[in-house]
Short mmCIF file of C-alpha atoms and ligand atoms in Angstrom, two decimals:
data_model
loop_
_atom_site.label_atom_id
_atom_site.label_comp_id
_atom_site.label_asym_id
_atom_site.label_seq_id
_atom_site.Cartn_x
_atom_site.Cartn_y
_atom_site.Cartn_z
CA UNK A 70 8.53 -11.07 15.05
CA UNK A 71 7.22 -7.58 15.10
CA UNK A 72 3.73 -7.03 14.23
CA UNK A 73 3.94 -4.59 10.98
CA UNK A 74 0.24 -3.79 9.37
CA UNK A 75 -1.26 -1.59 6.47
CA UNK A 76 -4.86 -1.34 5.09
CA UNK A 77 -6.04 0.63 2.36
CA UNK A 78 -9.89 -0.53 1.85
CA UNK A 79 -12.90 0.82 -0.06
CA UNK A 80 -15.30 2.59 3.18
CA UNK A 81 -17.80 0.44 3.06
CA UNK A 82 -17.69 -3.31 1.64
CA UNK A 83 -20.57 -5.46 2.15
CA UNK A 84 -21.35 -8.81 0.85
CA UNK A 85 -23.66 -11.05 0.86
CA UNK A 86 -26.28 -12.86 -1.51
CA UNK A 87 -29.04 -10.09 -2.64
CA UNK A 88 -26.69 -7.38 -1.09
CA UNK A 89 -26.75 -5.41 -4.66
CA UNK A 90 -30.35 -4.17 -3.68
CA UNK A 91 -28.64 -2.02 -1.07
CA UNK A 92 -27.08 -0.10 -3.92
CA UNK A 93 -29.87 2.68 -4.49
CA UNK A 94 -29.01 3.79 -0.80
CA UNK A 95 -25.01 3.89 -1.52
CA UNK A 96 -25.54 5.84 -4.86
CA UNK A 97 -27.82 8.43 -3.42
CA UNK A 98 -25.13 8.66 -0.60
CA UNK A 99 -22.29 9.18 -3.50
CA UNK A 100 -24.02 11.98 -5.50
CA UNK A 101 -27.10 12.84 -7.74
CA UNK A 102 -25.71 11.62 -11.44
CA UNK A 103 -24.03 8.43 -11.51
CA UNK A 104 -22.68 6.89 -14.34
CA UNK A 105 -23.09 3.34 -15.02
CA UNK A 106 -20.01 1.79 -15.89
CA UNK A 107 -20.39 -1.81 -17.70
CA UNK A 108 -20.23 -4.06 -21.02
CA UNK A 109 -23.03 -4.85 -23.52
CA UNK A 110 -23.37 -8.15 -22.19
CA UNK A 111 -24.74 -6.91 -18.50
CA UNK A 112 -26.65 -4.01 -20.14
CA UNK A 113 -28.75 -6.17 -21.61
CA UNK A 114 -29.91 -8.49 -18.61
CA UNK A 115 -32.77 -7.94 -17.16
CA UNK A 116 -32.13 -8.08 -13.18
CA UNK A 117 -29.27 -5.67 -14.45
CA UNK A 118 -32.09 -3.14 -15.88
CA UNK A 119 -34.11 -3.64 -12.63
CA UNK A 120 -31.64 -2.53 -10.48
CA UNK A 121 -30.42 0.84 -12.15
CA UNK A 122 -34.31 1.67 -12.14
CA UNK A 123 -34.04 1.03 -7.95
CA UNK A 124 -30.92 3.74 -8.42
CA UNK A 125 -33.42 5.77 -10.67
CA UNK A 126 -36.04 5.68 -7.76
CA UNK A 127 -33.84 6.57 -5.01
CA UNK A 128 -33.23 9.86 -6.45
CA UNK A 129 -30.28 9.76 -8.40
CA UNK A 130 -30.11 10.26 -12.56
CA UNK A 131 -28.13 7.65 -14.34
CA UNK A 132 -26.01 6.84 -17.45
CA UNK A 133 -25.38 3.86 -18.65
CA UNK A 134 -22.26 2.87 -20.35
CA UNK A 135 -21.76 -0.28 -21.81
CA UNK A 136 -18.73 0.35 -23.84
CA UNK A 137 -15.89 -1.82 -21.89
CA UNK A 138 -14.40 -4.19 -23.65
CA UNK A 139 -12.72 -7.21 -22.08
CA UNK A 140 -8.98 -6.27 -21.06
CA UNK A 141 -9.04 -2.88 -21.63
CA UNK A 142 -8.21 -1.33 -24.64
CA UNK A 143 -7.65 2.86 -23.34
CA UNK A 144 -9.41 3.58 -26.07
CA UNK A 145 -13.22 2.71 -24.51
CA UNK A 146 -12.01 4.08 -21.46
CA UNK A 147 -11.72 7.71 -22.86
CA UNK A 148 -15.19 6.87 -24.52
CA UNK A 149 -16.38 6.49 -21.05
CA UNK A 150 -14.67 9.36 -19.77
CA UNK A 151 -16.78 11.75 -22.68
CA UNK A 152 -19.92 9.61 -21.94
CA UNK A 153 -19.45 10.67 -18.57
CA UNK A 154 -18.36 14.89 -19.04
CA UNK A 155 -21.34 15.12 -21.32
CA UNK A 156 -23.49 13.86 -18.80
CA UNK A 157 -22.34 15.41 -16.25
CA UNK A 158 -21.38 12.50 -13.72
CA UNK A 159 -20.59 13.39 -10.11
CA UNK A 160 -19.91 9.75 -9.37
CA UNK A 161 -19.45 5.94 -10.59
CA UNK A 162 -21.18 2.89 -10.48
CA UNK A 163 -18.51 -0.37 -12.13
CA UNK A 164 -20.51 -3.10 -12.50
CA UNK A 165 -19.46 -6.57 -14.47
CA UNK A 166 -16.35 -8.11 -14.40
CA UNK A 167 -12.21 -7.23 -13.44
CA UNK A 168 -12.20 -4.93 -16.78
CA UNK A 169 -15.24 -2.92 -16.06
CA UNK A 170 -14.39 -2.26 -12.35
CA UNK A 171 -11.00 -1.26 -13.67
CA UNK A 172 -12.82 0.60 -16.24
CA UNK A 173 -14.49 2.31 -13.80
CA UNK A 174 -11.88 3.42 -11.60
CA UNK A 175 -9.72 4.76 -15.09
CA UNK A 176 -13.00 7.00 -15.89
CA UNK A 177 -13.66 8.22 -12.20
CA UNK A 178 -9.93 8.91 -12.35
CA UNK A 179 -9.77 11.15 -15.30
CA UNK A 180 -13.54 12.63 -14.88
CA UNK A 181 -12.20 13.90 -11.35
CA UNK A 182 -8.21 15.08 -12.51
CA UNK A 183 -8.32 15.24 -16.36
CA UNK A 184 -6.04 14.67 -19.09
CA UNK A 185 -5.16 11.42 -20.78
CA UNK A 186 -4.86 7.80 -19.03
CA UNK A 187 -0.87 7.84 -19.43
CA UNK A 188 -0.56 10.31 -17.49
CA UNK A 189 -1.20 8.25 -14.44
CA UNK A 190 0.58 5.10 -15.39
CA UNK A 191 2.93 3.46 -12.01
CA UNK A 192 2.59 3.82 -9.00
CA UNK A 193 1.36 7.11 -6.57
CA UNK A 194 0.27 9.50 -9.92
CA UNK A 195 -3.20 9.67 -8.77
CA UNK A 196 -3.17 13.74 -7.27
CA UNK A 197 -6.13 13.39 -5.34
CA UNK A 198 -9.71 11.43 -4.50
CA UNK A 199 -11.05 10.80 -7.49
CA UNK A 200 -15.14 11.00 -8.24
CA UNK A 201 -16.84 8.65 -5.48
CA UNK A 202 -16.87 4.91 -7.06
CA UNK A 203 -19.26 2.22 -6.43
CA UNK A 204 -18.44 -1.06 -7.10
CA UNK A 205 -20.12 -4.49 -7.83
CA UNK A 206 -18.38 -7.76 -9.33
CA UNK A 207 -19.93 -10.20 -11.37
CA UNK A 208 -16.66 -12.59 -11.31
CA UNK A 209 -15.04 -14.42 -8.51
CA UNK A 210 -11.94 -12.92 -9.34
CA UNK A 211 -9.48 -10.04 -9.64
CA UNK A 212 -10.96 -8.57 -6.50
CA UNK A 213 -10.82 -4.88 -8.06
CA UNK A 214 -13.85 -3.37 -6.11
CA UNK A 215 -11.47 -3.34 -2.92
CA UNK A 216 -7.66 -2.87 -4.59
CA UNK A 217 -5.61 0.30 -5.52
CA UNK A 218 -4.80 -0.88 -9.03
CA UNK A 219 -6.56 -0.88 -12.79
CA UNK A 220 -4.77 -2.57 -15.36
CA UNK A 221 -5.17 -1.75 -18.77
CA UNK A 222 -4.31 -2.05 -22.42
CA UNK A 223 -2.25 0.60 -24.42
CA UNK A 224 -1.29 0.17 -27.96
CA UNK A 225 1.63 2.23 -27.57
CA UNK A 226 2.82 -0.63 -24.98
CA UNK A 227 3.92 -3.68 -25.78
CA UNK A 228 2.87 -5.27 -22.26
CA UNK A 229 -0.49 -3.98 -20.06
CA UNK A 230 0.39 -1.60 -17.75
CA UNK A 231 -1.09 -0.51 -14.33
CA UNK A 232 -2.00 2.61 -12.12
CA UNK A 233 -1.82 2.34 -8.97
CA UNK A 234 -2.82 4.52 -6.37
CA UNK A 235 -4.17 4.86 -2.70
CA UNK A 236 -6.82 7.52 -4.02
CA UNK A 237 -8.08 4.70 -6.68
CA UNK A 238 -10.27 2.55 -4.45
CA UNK A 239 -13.41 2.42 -4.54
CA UNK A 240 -15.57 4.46 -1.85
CA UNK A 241 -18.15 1.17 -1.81
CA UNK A 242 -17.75 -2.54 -3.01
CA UNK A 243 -21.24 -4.78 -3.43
CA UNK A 244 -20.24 -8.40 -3.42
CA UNK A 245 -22.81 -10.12 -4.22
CA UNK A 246 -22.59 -14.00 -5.43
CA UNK A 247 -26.09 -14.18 -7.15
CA UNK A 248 -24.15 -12.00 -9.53
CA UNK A 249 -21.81 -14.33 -10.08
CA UNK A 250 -24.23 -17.62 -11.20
CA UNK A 251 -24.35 -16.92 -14.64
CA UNK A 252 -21.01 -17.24 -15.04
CA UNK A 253 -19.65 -20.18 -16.98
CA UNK A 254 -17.73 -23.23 -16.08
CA UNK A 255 -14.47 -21.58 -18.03
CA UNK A 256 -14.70 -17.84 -16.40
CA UNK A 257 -15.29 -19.07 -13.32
CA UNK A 258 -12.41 -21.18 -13.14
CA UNK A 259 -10.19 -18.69 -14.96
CA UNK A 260 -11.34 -15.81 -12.53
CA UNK A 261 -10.97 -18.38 -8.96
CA UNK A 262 -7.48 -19.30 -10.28
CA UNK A 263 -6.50 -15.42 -10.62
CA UNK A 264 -7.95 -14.69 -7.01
CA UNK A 265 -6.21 -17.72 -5.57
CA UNK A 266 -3.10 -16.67 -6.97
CA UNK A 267 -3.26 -13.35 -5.65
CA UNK A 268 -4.20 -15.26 -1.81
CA UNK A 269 -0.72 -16.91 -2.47
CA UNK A 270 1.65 -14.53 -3.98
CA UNK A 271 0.66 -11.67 -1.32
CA UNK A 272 1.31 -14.78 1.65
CA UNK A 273 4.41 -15.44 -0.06
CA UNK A 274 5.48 -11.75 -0.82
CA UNK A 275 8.97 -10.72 0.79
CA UNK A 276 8.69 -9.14 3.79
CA UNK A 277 10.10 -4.65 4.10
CA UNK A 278 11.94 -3.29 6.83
CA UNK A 279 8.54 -1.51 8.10
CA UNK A 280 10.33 1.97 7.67
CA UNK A 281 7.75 5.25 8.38
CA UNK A 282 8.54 5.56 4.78
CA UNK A 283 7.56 2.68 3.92
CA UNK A 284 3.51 2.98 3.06
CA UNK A 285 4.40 6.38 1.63
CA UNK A 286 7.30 4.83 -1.21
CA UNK A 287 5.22 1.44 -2.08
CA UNK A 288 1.56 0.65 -3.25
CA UNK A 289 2.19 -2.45 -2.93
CA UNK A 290 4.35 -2.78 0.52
CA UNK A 291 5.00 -6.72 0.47
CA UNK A 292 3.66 -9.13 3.24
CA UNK A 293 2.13 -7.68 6.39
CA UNK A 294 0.13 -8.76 9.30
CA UNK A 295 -3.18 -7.87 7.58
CA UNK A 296 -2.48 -8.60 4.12
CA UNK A 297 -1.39 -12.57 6.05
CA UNK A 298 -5.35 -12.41 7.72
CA UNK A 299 -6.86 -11.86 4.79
CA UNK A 300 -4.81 -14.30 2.45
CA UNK A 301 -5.06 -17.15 4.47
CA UNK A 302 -8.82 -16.66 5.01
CA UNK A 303 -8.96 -15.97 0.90
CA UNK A 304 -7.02 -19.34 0.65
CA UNK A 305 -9.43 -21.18 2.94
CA UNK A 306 -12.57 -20.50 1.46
CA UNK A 307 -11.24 -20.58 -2.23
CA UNK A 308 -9.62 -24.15 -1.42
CA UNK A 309 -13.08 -25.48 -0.26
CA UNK A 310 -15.22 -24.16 -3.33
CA UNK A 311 -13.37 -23.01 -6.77
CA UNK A 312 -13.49 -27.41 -7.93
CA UNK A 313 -16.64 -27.24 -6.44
CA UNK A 314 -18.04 -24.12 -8.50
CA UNK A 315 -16.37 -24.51 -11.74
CA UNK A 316 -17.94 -28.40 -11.25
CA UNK A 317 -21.75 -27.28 -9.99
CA UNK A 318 -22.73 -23.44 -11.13
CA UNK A 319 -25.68 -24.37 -9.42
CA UNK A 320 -23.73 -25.00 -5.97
CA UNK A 321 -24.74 -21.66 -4.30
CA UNK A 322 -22.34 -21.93 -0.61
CA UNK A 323 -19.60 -22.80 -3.33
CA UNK A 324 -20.44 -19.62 -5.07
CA UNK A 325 -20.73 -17.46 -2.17
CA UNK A 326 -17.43 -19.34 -0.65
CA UNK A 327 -15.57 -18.36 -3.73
CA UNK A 328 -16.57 -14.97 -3.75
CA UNK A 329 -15.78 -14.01 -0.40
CA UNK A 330 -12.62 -15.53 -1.21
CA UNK A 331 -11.60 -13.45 -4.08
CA UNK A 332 -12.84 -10.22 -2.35
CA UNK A 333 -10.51 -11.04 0.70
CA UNK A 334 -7.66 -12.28 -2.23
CA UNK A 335 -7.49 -8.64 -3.13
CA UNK A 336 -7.85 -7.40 0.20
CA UNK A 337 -4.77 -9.25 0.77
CA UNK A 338 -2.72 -7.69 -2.60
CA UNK A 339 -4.04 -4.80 -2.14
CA UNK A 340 -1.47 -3.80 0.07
CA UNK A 341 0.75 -6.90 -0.21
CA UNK A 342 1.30 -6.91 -3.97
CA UNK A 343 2.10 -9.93 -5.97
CA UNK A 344 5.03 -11.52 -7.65
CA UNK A 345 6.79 -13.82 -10.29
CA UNK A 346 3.83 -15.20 -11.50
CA UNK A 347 1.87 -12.21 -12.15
CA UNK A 348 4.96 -10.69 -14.26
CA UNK A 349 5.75 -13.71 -16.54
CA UNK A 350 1.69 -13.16 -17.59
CA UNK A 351 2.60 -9.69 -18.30
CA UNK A 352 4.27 -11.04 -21.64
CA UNK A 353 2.45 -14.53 -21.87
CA UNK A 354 -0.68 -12.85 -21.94
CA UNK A 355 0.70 -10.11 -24.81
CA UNK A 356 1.87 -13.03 -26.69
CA UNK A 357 -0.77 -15.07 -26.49
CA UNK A 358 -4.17 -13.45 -25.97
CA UNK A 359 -5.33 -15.74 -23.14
CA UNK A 360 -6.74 -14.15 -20.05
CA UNK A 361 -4.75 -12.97 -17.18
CA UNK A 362 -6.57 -16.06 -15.18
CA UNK A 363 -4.94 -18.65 -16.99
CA UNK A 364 -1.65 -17.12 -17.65
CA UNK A 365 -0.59 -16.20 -13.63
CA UNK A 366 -2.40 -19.92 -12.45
CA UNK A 367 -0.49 -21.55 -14.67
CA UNK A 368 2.41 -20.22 -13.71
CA UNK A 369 1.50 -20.15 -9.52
CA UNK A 370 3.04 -24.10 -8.86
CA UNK A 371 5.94 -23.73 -10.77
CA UNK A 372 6.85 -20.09 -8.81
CA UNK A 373 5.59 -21.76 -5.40
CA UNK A 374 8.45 -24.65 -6.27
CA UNK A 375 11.48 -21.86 -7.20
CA UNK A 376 10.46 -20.39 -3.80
CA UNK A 377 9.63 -22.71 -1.83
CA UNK A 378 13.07 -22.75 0.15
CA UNK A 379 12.74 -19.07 0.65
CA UNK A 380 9.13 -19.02 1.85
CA UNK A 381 8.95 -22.98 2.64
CA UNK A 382 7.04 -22.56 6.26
CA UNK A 383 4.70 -20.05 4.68
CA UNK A 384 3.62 -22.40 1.99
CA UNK A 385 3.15 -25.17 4.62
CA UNK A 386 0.75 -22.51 6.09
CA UNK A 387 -0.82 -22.19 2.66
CA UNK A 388 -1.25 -26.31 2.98
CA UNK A 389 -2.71 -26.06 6.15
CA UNK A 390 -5.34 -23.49 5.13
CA UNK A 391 -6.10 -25.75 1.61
CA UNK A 392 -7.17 -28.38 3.77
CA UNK A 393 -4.25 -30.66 2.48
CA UNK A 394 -2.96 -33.02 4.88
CA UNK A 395 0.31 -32.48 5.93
CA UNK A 396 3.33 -35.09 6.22
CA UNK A 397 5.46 -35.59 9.94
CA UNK A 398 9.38 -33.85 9.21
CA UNK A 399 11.04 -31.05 7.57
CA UNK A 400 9.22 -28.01 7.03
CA UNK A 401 9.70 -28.28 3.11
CA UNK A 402 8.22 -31.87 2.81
CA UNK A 403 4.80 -29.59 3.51
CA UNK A 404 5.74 -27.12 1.27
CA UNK A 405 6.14 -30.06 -1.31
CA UNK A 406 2.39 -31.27 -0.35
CA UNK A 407 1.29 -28.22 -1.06
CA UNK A 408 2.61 -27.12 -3.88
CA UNK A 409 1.24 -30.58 -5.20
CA UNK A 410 -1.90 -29.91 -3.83
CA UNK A 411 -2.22 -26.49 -5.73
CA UNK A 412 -0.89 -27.91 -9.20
CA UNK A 413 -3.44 -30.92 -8.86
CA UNK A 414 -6.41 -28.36 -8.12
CA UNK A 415 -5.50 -25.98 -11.07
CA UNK A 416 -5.04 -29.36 -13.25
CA UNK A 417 -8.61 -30.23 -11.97
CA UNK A 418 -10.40 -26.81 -12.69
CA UNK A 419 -8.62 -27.62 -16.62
CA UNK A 420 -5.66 -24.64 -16.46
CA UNK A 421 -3.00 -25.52 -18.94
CA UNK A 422 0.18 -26.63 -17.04
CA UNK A 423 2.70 -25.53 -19.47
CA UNK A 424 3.59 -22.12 -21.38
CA UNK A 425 3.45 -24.38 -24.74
CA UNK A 426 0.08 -25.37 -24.39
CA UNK A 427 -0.51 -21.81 -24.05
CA UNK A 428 0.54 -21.33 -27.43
CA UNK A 429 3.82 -19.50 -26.40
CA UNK A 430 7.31 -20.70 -28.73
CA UNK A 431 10.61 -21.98 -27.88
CA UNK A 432 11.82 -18.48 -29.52
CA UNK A 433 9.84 -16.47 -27.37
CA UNK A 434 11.40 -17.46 -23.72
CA UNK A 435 14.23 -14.67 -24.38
CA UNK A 436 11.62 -12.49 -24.83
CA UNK A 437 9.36 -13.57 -21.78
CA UNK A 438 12.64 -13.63 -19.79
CA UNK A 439 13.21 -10.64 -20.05
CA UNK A 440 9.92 -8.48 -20.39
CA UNK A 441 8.90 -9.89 -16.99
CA UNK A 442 12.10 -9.41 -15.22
CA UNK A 443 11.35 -5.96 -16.61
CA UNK A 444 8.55 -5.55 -14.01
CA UNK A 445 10.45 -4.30 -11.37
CA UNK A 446 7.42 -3.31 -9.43
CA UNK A 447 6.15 -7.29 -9.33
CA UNK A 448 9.89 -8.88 -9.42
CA UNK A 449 10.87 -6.79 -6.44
CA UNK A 450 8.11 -9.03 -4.17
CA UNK A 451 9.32 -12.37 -5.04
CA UNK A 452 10.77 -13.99 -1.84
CA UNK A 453 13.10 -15.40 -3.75
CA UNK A 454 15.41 -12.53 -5.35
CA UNK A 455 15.28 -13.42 -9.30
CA UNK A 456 17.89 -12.62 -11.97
CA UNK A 457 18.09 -13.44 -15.37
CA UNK A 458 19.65 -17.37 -14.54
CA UNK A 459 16.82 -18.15 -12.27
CA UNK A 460 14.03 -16.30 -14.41
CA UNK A 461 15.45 -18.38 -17.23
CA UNK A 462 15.50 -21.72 -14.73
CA UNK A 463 11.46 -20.88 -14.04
CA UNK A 464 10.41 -19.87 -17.65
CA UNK A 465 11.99 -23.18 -19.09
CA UNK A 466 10.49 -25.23 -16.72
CA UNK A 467 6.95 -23.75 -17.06
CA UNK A 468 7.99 -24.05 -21.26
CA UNK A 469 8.09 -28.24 -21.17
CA UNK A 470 5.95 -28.98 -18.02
CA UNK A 471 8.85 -30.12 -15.52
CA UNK A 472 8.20 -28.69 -12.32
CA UNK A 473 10.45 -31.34 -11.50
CA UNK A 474 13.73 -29.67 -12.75
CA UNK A 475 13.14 -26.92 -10.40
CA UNK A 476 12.99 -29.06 -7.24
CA UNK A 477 16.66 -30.42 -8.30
CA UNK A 478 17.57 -26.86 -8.64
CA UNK A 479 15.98 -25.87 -5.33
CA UNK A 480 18.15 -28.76 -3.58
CA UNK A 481 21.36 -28.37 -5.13
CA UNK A 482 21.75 -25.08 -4.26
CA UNK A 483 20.93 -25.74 -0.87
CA UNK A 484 23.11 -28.41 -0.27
CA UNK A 485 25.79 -25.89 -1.60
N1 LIG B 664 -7.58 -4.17 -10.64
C1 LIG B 664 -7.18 -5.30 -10.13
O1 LIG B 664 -6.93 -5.37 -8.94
C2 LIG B 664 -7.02 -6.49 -11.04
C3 LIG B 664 -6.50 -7.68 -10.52
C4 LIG B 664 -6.38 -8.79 -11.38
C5 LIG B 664 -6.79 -8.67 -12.73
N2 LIG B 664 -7.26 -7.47 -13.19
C6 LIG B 664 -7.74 -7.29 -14.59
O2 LIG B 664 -9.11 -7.70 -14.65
C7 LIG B 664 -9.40 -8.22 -15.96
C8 LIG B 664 -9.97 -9.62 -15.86
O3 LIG B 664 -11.19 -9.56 -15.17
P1 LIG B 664 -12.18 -10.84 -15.06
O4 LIG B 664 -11.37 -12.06 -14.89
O5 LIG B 664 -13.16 -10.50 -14.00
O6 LIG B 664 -12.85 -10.91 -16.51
P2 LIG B 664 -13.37 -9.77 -17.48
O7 LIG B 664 -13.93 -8.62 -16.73
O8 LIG B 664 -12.30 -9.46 -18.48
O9 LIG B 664 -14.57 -10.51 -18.21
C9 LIG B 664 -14.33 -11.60 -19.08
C10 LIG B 664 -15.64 -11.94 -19.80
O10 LIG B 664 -16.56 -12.49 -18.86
C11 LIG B 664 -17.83 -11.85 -18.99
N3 LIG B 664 -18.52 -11.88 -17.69
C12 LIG B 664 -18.24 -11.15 -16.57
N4 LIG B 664 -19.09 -11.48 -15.57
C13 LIG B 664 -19.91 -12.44 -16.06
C14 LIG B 664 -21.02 -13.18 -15.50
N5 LIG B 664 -21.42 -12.99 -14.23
N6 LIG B 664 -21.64 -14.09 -16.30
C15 LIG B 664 -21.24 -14.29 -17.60
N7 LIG B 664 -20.21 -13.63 -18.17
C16 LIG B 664 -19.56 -12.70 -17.41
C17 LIG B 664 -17.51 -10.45 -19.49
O11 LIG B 664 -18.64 -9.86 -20.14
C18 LIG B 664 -16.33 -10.73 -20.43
O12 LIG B 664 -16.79 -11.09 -21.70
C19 LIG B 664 -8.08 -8.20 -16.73
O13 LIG B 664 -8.04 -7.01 -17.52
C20 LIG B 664 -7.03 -8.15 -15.62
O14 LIG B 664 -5.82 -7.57 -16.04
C21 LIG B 664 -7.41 -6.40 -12.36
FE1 LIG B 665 -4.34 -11.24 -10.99
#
């Protein structure tokens, strides 16, 4: 095999627990009038408050806005974008969770390049840098301080839609996992099963012919010897702490395992991309207002069994990396142990493991069908190349529960 390799990272990530103190020194770096990107609920913490007034005391005037609502809505995004002209912002700081780091980047988008946040919607829209971006999690999750992506809501869409674009990284991410303790058995669980299923879609992801074009034509350039490093070390250290955290908030090497984890997840997308599970959440997640978490976990072991005999020695890998032991014989009797292994650990950390007990209808699998084979940009990484009778085989069996009827599926066609 030929060794083929892209990174596009922030400049500087550092992590590590207390690391967000070293954020004064970043911001005065970035520029003299930062504004402060987050949501009411961070605004008001104390240890929040401290360290803006460290940012104050290193020189550099701040503004804080605490207007981002969970899942983006555009609408608080362009009320960031006039907190931010009025103020006159030369950079960013995103602090909270996925939405306000995406937040973040939309703002420092349009306060650098103007006009309206569908402008920039798909892929390579972004004209140049955009205002230097600082950012700091406070999930274990979407991994947004190091990716190329925001994802956003927009009434006039029926589905969230994304931008995505080399120039919208951030110049600095903070990971710091005391940020992450007050977060709640639910989000935490929610947020590890998003970043693990970005680890194992960008593993999975089909492979390009590494053209020069290539890293000019994609984002998101499918599986690569970098975006492999960092998945299987995401996988690793998310396998041996998400049960663990979501069990013990308390359990402080499970929280720092889990964050490193998620930041190296979406090191790992970042270029990779992800797949089939990510675009039947698309409309899952329109139709049923649950968070993006729970809508691509739940859908991760049912996609890992319609692949697995076009990515079966990768998911053994995935296994491997889990810490699951592995049965003697044919490379798809470890893809089966895995893919076991990762159903069992979602069922432990209490995702739903079917689209009904989502809340989605019988009469809405046309619908889901279709919308997420729609999503060319996702669809087109799935090892396993999907039309409408195999997107209809996956979306049934994720409907009723029956993982089951995919693996008879899987074999038949095989033995064909
Ligand atoms: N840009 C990317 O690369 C990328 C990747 C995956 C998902 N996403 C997007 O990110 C968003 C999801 O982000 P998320 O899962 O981090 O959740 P979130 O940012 O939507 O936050 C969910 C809730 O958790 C709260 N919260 C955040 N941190 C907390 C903490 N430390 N303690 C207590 N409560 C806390 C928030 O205030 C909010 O009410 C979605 O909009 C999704 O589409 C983006
Ligand atoms: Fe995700």
């Amino acid at each position: 095999m030929t060794l083929f390799g892209a990174t596009r990272t922030p400049r500087n990530i550092v992590f590590g627990a207390g690391q967000r103190k070293a954020l004064p020194q970043f911001a005065a770096r970035a520029g003299r009038r930062a504004l402060v990107v987050t949501d009411e609920r961070l605004a008001a913490d104390r240890d929040f408050r401290d360290l803006i007034d460290a940012v104050g005391a290193a020189g550099v005037e701040t503004r804080i806005f605490t207007g981002v609502i969970a899942e983006l809505p555009v609408e608080c995004i362009a009320a960031g974008v006039e907190a931010g002209k009025a103020f006159g912002a030369d950079s960013v700081i995103g602090i909270g969770g996925g939405s306000c780091l995406d937040a973040a980047k939309a703002i420092s988008l349009l306060l650098a390049h103007g006009g309206a946040t569908a402008d920039y919607y798909g892929e390579f829209k972004v004209p140049g840098p955009i205002l230097p971006l600082i950012s700091l999690p406070t999930t274990s999750g979407t991994g947004s301080e190091v990716t190329p992506v925001a994802v956003l809501t927009d009434p006039d869409r029926a589905l969230k839609i994304g931008i995505a674009s080399p120039y919208l990284i951030s110049e600095t991410a903070i990971c710091d996992p005391e940020l992450t303790y007050s977060c709640p058995p639910s989000l935490t669980a929610v947020s590890g099963a998003d970043a693990l299923t970005h680890a194992i879609e960008a593993f999975t992801t089909a492979r390009r012919e590494p053209s020069a074009g290539l890293v000019h034509e994609h984002v998101f350039l499918g599986k690569n010897a970098f975006s492999d490093h960092y998945a299987l070390l995401a996988i690793e250290h998310i396998g041996a702490s998400l049960r663990q955290a979501v069990e013990n908030g308390n359990d402080h090497v499970a929280r720092e395992r889990l964050m490193f984890g998620a930041m190296a997840a979406g090191l790992a997308f970042g270029t990779a991309g992800t797949a089939a599970a990510h675009a039947v959440q698309y409309p899952v997640g329109a139709m049923t207002h649950t968070p993006h978490g729970t809508g691509v976990a739940l859908m991760m072991p049912y996609v890992m069994q319609i692949n697995r005999d076009w990515c079966a020695p990768e998911l053994g890998e995935i296994g491997r990396a889990l810490g699951v032991s592995m049965p003697d014989g044919p490379v798809e009797l470890a893809a089966d142990a895995t893919i076991d292994a990762v159903a069992d650990l979602l069922r432990a950390i209490g995702i739903p493991s079917s689209l009904k007990e989502l809340g989605v209808t019988r009469g809405q699998l046309p619908t889901v069908c279709e919308q997420s084979l729609g999503i060319a940009r996702l669809i087109k990484n799935n090892p396993r190349p999907l039309d409408v009778s195999s997107m209809d085989l996956l979306v049934a069996a994720a409907f009723s529960g029956d993982r089951a009827s995919l693996v008879t599926a899987a074999d038949k066609r095989k033995a064909s």
